[in-house]
Short mmCIF file of C-alpha atoms in Angstrom, two decimals:
data_model
loop_
_atom_site.label_atom_id
_atom_site.label_comp_id
_atom_site.label_asym_id
_atom_site.label_seq_id
_atom_site.Cartn_x
_atom_site.Cartn_y
_atom_site.Cartn_z
CA MET H 1 41.10 -25.04 -22.71
CA ARG H 2 41.97 -28.25 -23.30
CA VAL H 3 42.55 -30.05 -26.33
CA ILE H 4 42.69 -33.45 -28.01
CA VAL H 5 44.92 -33.81 -31.53
CA VAL H 6 44.38 -37.33 -33.19
CA GLY H 7 47.07 -38.81 -35.40
CA GLY H 8 50.56 -38.75 -35.02
CA GLY H 9 51.51 -37.55 -38.83
CA ILE H 10 52.79 -34.40 -39.85
CA VAL H 11 49.43 -32.21 -39.48
CA GLY H 12 48.46 -33.34 -36.48
CA ALA H 13 52.43 -32.74 -35.03
CA SER H 14 52.38 -29.50 -36.40
CA ALA H 15 48.96 -28.47 -34.65
CA ALA H 16 50.17 -29.54 -31.40
CA PHE H 17 52.83 -28.11 -31.11
CA HIS H 18 51.70 -25.08 -32.26
CA LEU H 19 48.36 -25.16 -29.55
CA ALA H 20 51.33 -26.02 -27.21
CA ARG H 21 53.32 -23.31 -28.04
CA ARG H 22 50.69 -21.38 -27.20
CA GLY H 23 50.16 -22.56 -23.77
CA VAL H 24 47.29 -25.10 -24.63
CA ASP H 25 46.09 -27.95 -22.57
CA VAL H 26 46.54 -30.39 -25.62
CA THR H 27 47.19 -34.00 -26.63
CA LEU H 28 48.48 -35.81 -28.56
CA VAL H 29 46.70 -39.48 -29.54
CA ASP H 30 48.84 -42.10 -32.22
CA ALA H 31 48.16 -45.45 -33.40
CA THR H 32 51.63 -45.43 -34.99
CA ARG H 33 49.61 -46.68 -37.59
CA PRO H 34 51.69 -48.98 -39.88
CA GLY H 35 51.56 -46.25 -43.86
CA GLN H 36 51.17 -43.71 -42.60
CA ALA H 37 51.62 -40.84 -44.81
CA THR H 38 53.85 -38.69 -43.74
CA ALA H 39 56.77 -41.17 -42.45
CA ALA H 40 56.78 -43.10 -46.19
CA GLY H 41 56.61 -39.07 -48.27
CA ALA H 42 59.64 -38.76 -50.81
CA GLY H 43 60.14 -35.32 -49.43
CA VAL H 44 59.87 -32.84 -51.99
CA VAL H 45 59.34 -29.41 -50.55
CA PHE H 46 58.23 -27.40 -53.45
CA PRO H 47 55.31 -25.42 -51.36
CA TRP H 48 54.90 -21.95 -54.66
CA PRO H 49 51.64 -22.77 -56.27
CA PHE H 50 50.75 -22.57 -60.19
CA PRO H 51 49.33 -19.96 -62.50
CA TRP H 52 46.07 -23.53 -63.00
CA ASP H 53 46.02 -24.30 -59.74
CA ALA H 54 42.61 -23.40 -57.78
CA PRO H 55 42.31 -19.81 -56.14
CA PRO H 56 41.97 -20.95 -52.85
CA ALA H 57 45.29 -23.74 -53.59
CA ARG H 58 47.24 -21.30 -54.57
CA ALA H 59 46.30 -19.02 -51.47
CA PHE H 60 46.43 -21.78 -48.91
CA ALA H 61 50.48 -22.85 -50.58
CA LEU H 62 51.57 -19.43 -50.90
CA ARG H 63 51.39 -19.36 -47.07
CA ALA H 64 52.16 -22.05 -46.54
CA ALA H 65 55.28 -20.72 -48.53
CA ALA H 66 56.23 -18.00 -45.95
CA HIS H 67 55.23 -19.99 -42.76
CA LEU H 68 57.84 -23.39 -43.87
CA PRO H 69 61.18 -20.97 -43.28
CA GLY H 70 60.34 -19.67 -40.24
CA LEU H 71 59.04 -22.79 -37.65
CA VAL H 72 62.07 -24.48 -39.59
CA ALA H 73 64.48 -22.19 -38.16
CA GLU H 74 62.65 -22.06 -35.08
CA LEU H 75 62.34 -25.81 -34.42
CA THR H 76 66.88 -25.53 -35.83
CA ASP H 77 67.15 -22.71 -32.86
CA ASP H 78 65.95 -24.83 -30.67
CA GLY H 79 67.95 -27.41 -31.20
CA VAL H 80 66.30 -29.93 -33.08
CA ASP H 81 67.25 -30.95 -36.02
CA PRO H 82 64.35 -31.12 -38.73
CA GLY H 83 64.77 -33.26 -41.04
CA TYR H 84 65.26 -30.52 -43.00
CA SER H 85 67.71 -29.31 -46.25
CA VAL H 86 66.90 -26.08 -49.11
CA VAL H 87 69.57 -27.89 -51.68
CA GLY H 88 67.39 -27.30 -54.98
CA GLY H 89 65.77 -28.19 -57.46
CA ILE H 90 66.40 -29.32 -60.70
CA SER H 91 64.19 -30.17 -63.74
CA VAL H 92 66.53 -32.60 -66.83
CA SER H 93 65.13 -33.95 -70.45
CA THR H 94 66.24 -34.00 -73.60
CA ASP H 95 63.62 -32.35 -74.45
CA THR H 96 65.26 -28.71 -75.78
CA ALA H 97 61.37 -27.05 -76.19
CA ALA H 98 60.05 -28.51 -72.93
CA LEU H 99 63.26 -27.21 -70.62
CA ASP H 100 62.40 -24.20 -72.14
CA ARG H 101 58.51 -23.81 -71.73
CA ASP H 102 59.88 -24.64 -67.32
CA TYR H 103 62.79 -22.12 -67.62
CA GLY H 104 59.55 -19.32 -69.39
CA LEU H 105 57.25 -20.58 -66.51
CA MET H 106 59.31 -20.85 -63.90
CA THR H 107 60.35 -17.33 -64.41
CA GLU H 108 57.84 -15.49 -65.08
CA LEU H 109 56.95 -16.61 -62.02
CA SER H 110 60.04 -15.77 -60.10
CA ARG H 111 59.23 -12.63 -60.10
CA ARG H 112 55.77 -12.89 -58.06
CA ARG H 113 54.88 -11.81 -55.28
CA GLY H 114 55.45 -14.59 -52.38
CA TYR H 115 57.85 -16.37 -54.47
CA GLU H 116 60.60 -14.17 -53.70
CA ARG H 117 61.98 -17.96 -51.42
CA LEU H 118 61.36 -19.22 -54.93
CA GLY H 119 65.06 -17.70 -55.37
CA ALA H 120 67.09 -18.26 -58.61
CA VAL H 121 66.41 -20.01 -62.01
CA ARG H 122 68.81 -20.80 -64.23
CA ARG H 123 68.85 -22.55 -67.29
CA LEU H 124 71.15 -25.21 -67.56
CA GLU H 125 72.87 -26.64 -70.52
CA PRO H 126 74.10 -30.82 -71.51
CA GLY H 127 76.39 -32.14 -69.00
CA GLU H 128 75.59 -28.61 -66.52
CA PRO H 129 72.81 -31.31 -64.08
CA ALA H 130 74.99 -34.04 -64.10
CA ALA H 131 78.30 -32.01 -61.83
CA ARG H 132 75.18 -31.06 -59.81
CA PHE H 133 73.82 -34.57 -59.51
CA PRO H 134 77.08 -37.65 -61.17
CA LEU H 135 74.29 -40.38 -61.53
CA LEU H 136 72.92 -38.00 -64.57
CA PRO H 137 73.60 -39.23 -67.61
CA ASP H 138 75.76 -35.71 -69.70
CA SER H 139 73.50 -35.38 -71.99
CA TYR H 140 70.94 -34.15 -70.41
CA ALA H 141 70.22 -30.28 -69.88
CA GLY H 142 68.08 -28.75 -67.08
CA VAL H 143 66.39 -25.97 -65.39
CA GLU H 144 67.17 -25.22 -61.57
CA VAL H 145 65.07 -23.10 -58.92
CA ALA H 146 67.87 -22.57 -56.34
CA GLY H 147 64.38 -22.42 -53.30
CA THR H 148 63.33 -26.70 -53.96
CA ALA H 149 63.60 -27.84 -50.02
CA ARG H 150 63.81 -31.62 -49.66
CA VAL H 151 61.99 -32.77 -45.86
CA ASP H 152 62.73 -35.88 -43.49
CA GLY H 153 59.01 -36.47 -42.68
CA ARG H 154 59.86 -38.84 -39.40
CA MET H 155 62.43 -36.21 -38.89
CA ALA H 156 60.30 -33.74 -38.34
CA ARG H 157 57.71 -34.78 -37.10
CA ALA H 158 59.63 -36.51 -34.13
CA ALA H 159 61.33 -31.99 -34.09
CA LEU H 160 58.12 -30.84 -34.33
CA VAL H 161 56.59 -33.42 -31.54
CA SER H 162 59.63 -32.85 -29.18
CA MET H 163 59.03 -29.39 -28.97
CA ALA H 164 55.04 -29.76 -27.99
CA LYS H 165 56.05 -31.54 -24.95
CA ASP H 166 58.21 -28.86 -24.12
CA TYR H 167 56.34 -26.75 -24.23
CA GLY H 168 53.71 -29.92 -22.02
CA LEU H 169 52.27 -32.03 -24.51
CA THR H 170 50.72 -34.81 -23.25
CA LEU H 171 51.62 -37.92 -25.79
CA VAL H 172 49.81 -41.45 -25.69
CA SER H 173 49.64 -44.20 -27.47
CA GLY H 174 46.53 -46.44 -29.41
CA PHE H 175 43.75 -46.55 -30.95
CA ALA H 176 40.98 -43.02 -30.47
CA GLU H 177 37.44 -43.53 -31.10
CA LEU H 178 35.69 -40.30 -30.26
CA THR H 179 32.87 -39.65 -27.69
CA GLY H 180 30.02 -37.96 -27.63
CA THR H 181 26.62 -37.73 -28.58
CA ALA H 182 24.78 -38.60 -31.73
CA GLY H 183 21.49 -37.72 -32.76
CA ASP H 184 19.69 -33.80 -32.83
CA ASN H 185 21.65 -32.94 -30.13
CA ALA H 186 25.99 -33.91 -31.99
CA ARG H 187 28.95 -33.19 -30.52
CA VAL H 188 32.11 -34.94 -29.82
CA ARG H 189 33.23 -34.89 -26.14
CA GLY H 190 36.73 -35.95 -26.23
CA VAL H 191 38.58 -39.69 -26.92
CA ARG H 192 38.08 -43.10 -25.72
CA VAL H 193 41.83 -44.39 -26.04
CA ALA H 194 42.47 -48.70 -24.91
CA GLY H 195 38.97 -47.95 -21.81
CA ASP H 196 40.61 -44.80 -20.92
CA GLU H 197 37.90 -41.52 -21.53
CA LEU H 198 40.36 -38.00 -22.72
CA GLU H 199 37.46 -34.76 -22.21
CA ALA H 200 38.04 -32.25 -24.46
CA ASP H 201 37.12 -29.08 -25.98
CA VAL H 202 38.33 -29.78 -29.26
CA VAL H 203 38.75 -32.37 -31.37
CA VAL H 204 41.28 -31.99 -34.38
CA VAL H 205 41.02 -35.22 -36.58
CA ALA H 206 44.00 -35.04 -38.40
CA ALA H 207 44.10 -38.75 -38.39
CA GLY H 208 45.11 -38.40 -42.04
CA VAL H 209 43.38 -42.10 -44.52
CA TRP H 210 42.11 -43.50 -40.60
CA THR H 211 39.79 -40.19 -40.14
CA ALA H 212 36.08 -41.44 -42.04
CA PRO H 213 35.97 -44.28 -39.81
CA LEU H 214 36.94 -41.77 -36.60
CA LEU H 215 33.35 -39.97 -37.28
CA GLU H 216 31.44 -42.60 -39.10
CA PRO H 217 29.68 -42.98 -35.54
CA PHE H 218 27.95 -39.91 -35.61
CA GLY H 219 26.29 -40.45 -39.16
CA VAL H 220 29.28 -37.86 -40.94
CA ALA H 221 31.53 -39.04 -43.67
CA VAL H 222 33.69 -36.94 -44.53
CA PRO H 223 35.18 -37.04 -48.87
CA VAL H 224 39.05 -38.99 -47.92
CA ARG H 225 40.55 -41.49 -49.51
CA SER H 226 43.07 -43.35 -50.21
CA VAL H 227 46.08 -43.77 -52.95
CA ARG H 228 49.09 -45.94 -51.43
CA GLY H 229 52.29 -45.54 -52.59
CA GLN H 230 55.29 -47.35 -52.41
CA ILE H 231 58.62 -45.77 -52.53
CA VAL H 232 62.25 -47.44 -53.11
CA HIS H 233 65.31 -46.09 -50.74
CA THR H 234 68.75 -47.22 -51.84
CA ALA H 235 72.48 -46.87 -51.11
CA LEU H 236 74.67 -44.95 -52.73
CA PRO H 237 78.56 -47.15 -51.73
CA GLY H 238 81.12 -44.55 -52.34
CA TYR H 239 78.92 -41.39 -52.88
CA TYR H 240 78.16 -38.58 -50.50
CA THR H 241 74.51 -37.55 -50.92
CA ARG H 242 73.90 -35.18 -49.45
CA ASP H 243 73.76 -31.59 -51.35
CA TRP H 244 72.62 -33.61 -53.80
CA PRO H 245 69.28 -31.47 -56.33
CA VAL H 246 65.96 -32.08 -55.49
CA LEU H 247 65.99 -34.31 -59.40
CA ARG H 248 62.49 -33.19 -61.41
CA PHE H 249 62.38 -35.98 -64.69
CA PRO H 250 59.26 -33.72 -66.54
CA ALA H 251 58.22 -36.55 -69.02
CA GLU H 252 58.23 -39.62 -66.81
CA GLU H 253 56.41 -37.32 -63.32
CA CYS H 254 58.92 -38.63 -61.72
CA HIS H 255 61.18 -37.18 -58.42
CA ILE H 256 64.76 -38.80 -57.30
CA VAL H 257 65.44 -36.74 -53.80
CA ALA H 258 68.90 -36.99 -51.88
CA PHE H 259 69.35 -37.99 -48.60
CA PRO H 260 72.68 -37.35 -46.38
CA PRO H 261 75.14 -39.79 -45.91
CA ASP H 262 74.29 -41.57 -49.01
CA ARG H 263 70.13 -42.56 -50.06
CA LEU H 264 68.81 -41.64 -53.40
CA VAL H 265 64.45 -41.46 -53.10
CA LEU H 266 62.65 -42.64 -56.11
CA GLY H 267 59.55 -41.43 -56.81
CA SER H 268 56.69 -42.88 -55.31
CA THR H 269 53.61 -44.92 -56.80
CA TRP H 270 50.21 -44.16 -57.74
CA GLU H 271 47.26 -47.42 -56.42
CA PRO H 272 44.18 -45.28 -55.70
CA GLY H 273 41.93 -47.58 -54.08
CA SER H 274 44.18 -49.90 -53.43
CA ASP H 275 42.32 -50.46 -49.57
CA LEU H 276 45.04 -49.27 -47.07
CA GLU H 277 46.88 -52.53 -47.57
CA HIS H 278 50.74 -52.16 -46.33
CA ARG H 279 52.69 -54.33 -48.70
CA VAL H 280 54.45 -53.63 -51.11
CA THR H 281 54.00 -55.13 -54.21
CA VAL H 282 55.96 -57.11 -57.81
CA ARG H 283 54.04 -54.30 -59.02
CA GLY H 284 55.31 -50.93 -57.53
CA LEU H 285 58.75 -53.20 -56.67
CA HIS H 286 59.70 -52.51 -60.36
CA GLU H 287 57.81 -49.76 -61.45
CA GLY H 288 60.27 -48.09 -58.99
CA LEU H 289 63.36 -49.32 -60.21
CA SER H 290 62.25 -49.94 -63.25
CA ALA H 291 61.68 -46.14 -63.84
CA GLY H 292 65.10 -45.44 -61.88
CA ILE H 293 67.03 -47.25 -63.96
CA ARG H 294 66.09 -45.36 -67.29
CA MET H 295 66.52 -42.68 -65.79
CA LEU H 296 70.44 -42.84 -64.35
CA PRO H 297 71.90 -45.78 -65.37
CA GLY H 298 74.09 -45.90 -62.51
CA LEU H 299 72.07 -46.34 -60.68
CA ALA H 300 72.24 -49.75 -61.65
CA ASP H 301 74.53 -50.70 -58.91
CA ALA H 302 72.74 -49.25 -55.66
CA THR H 303 71.98 -50.94 -53.07
CA VAL H 304 67.87 -52.01 -52.24
CA VAL H 305 67.79 -50.12 -48.54
CA GLU H 306 64.45 -50.85 -47.91
CA THR H 307 60.29 -49.62 -50.01
CA ARG H 308 58.29 -48.07 -47.76
CA VAL H 309 54.58 -48.25 -47.90
CA GLY H 310 51.91 -44.87 -47.50
CA PHE H 311 48.81 -44.01 -47.82
CA ARG H 312 48.29 -40.59 -48.94
CA PRO H 313 44.97 -39.22 -47.51
CA SER H 314 43.52 -37.57 -51.67
CA SER H 315 40.19 -36.23 -51.37
CA ALA H 316 37.64 -36.88 -55.59
CA ASP H 317 38.17 -32.81 -55.92
CA GLY H 318 41.84 -32.54 -55.15
CA LEU H 319 41.64 -29.92 -52.67
CA GLN H 320 42.24 -30.63 -48.74
CA ILE H 321 39.61 -30.71 -46.20
CA LEU H 322 39.98 -28.68 -43.28
CA GLY H 323 38.18 -27.04 -41.50
CA PRO H 324 35.03 -27.52 -38.88
CA LEU H 325 32.10 -29.62 -38.84
CA ALA H 326 28.74 -27.57 -39.07
CA GLU H 327 26.68 -30.88 -37.79
CA LEU H 328 29.20 -30.94 -35.11
CA PRO H 329 30.41 -28.88 -32.98
CA GLY H 330 33.30 -30.01 -30.42
CA VAL H 331 35.64 -31.11 -33.73
CA VAL H 332 38.52 -29.64 -36.35
CA VAL H 333 39.20 -32.24 -39.82
CA ALA H 334 42.66 -31.44 -40.99
CA THR H 335 43.48 -33.92 -43.69
CA GLY H 336 43.28 -34.81 -47.54
CA LEU H 337 46.73 -32.87 -49.00
CA GLY H 338 47.42 -36.02 -51.39
CA SER H 339 50.79 -36.05 -52.13
CA MET H 340 51.87 -32.90 -51.00
CA GLY H 341 51.42 -33.46 -47.08
CA LEU H 342 55.59 -33.27 -46.77
CA THR H 343 54.86 -29.43 -48.26
CA LEU H 344 51.38 -28.18 -47.06
CA GLY H 345 51.18 -29.88 -44.43
CA PRO H 346 53.51 -27.35 -41.27
CA TYR H 347 51.06 -24.94 -42.85
CA GLN H 348 47.98 -26.90 -42.31
CA GLY H 349 48.44 -28.36 -38.71
CA VAL H 350 48.75 -24.61 -37.92
CA VAL H 351 45.21 -23.65 -39.46
CA ALA H 352 43.76 -26.42 -37.74
CA ALA H 353 45.10 -24.72 -34.16
CA THR H 354 43.59 -21.84 -34.86
CA LEU H 355 40.61 -23.21 -36.15
CA ALA H 356 40.13 -25.64 -32.32
CA LEU H 357 40.89 -22.08 -30.51
CA GLY H 358 37.27 -20.19 -32.92
CA GLU H 359 40.01 -17.78 -34.02
CA GLU H 360 39.64 -17.11 -38.02
CA PRO H 361 43.12 -18.18 -39.69
CA ASP H 362 44.68 -15.66 -41.95
CA VAL H 363 43.42 -17.65 -44.37
CA ASN H 364 39.64 -18.47 -45.88
CA VAL H 365 39.20 -22.28 -46.03
CA SER H 366 36.23 -22.05 -46.37
CA ALA H 367 36.61 -24.03 -50.31
CA PHE H 368 38.47 -26.85 -47.81
CA ARG H 369 35.65 -27.44 -45.66
CA PRO H 370 35.29 -31.23 -44.56
CA ASP H 371 31.10 -30.94 -45.61
CA ARG H 372 31.46 -29.90 -49.65
CA PRO H 373 29.44 -32.24 -51.69
CA VAL H 374 31.79 -33.76 -53.20
CA ALA H 375 31.40 -35.79 -56.51
CA ASP H 376 32.45 -39.83 -56.41
#
């Protein structure tokens, strides 16, 4: 069987890896477009669902949480660094009542089946979070969840592609066009890249916000939309941040993620309808920096290293877009994870690979079908 995967972000890389590992003749076509969401994600990994999530999303997230540790272990055992580390996470605030609610919720979740890897949940008194994250003022108390992790999206994607190549993956760089027939006998039969025709039994379209334009020539509308995110990376000379936990500021709905050796990544903007404009704006830069300094005053002396811009593929109903197209055989679509790409993307790739092989996945994905009606 021959499968082509279009899109080299975390979902496409995972799909290609799992197909290649099973001995499938697989080609990954990646245009390396600026704005790929995987390369710009903050890196928070918390795959466990909350009680208010839709039932299909809850089931999917629990499967993702169960899958991720094994995948990381496999890559690591084969000598590839996926940039993943369980460092714990702390919700911090000076609002005692809010933290008590967080502690109650997380404690209750930790007792449920499927949440075992959530780890210990601890209530931290004022000053205790600062002992783990030295830039925090001592006035902050917190709730610590030991199982929270971080991942470098670029490293994770590169690790998956590297291992897939060891299993025989063919990697093609360039812009893909789907080929096949439209109309009453519509079917996708492969892709065209730089004038070369590549045939396949199935094409997995994991092209993020560029998924819809690929399918439009076949008269198929996929409900994916772009949400731009601008995210600021800073460096802290004199600090070693490798073991710092992920910080969550509930009042700001914002995360700060630390990476070695001395980098802090500030929470991203959320900009729907940005028309794929890959640029850093004054508003976006100001939003990231001002929020960072407001929460961590000591950040004012940090060095601004870079600002990354990414386009999150999202949907109007908040559910991902995953599955075959009833009216267009030969295609599996896998996108629409929004801000959860790095958390759920590795497992979404597994499911996409399973569907491409004509097999039933171990989770019900009918609610995610790409041809479902979605109101704007």
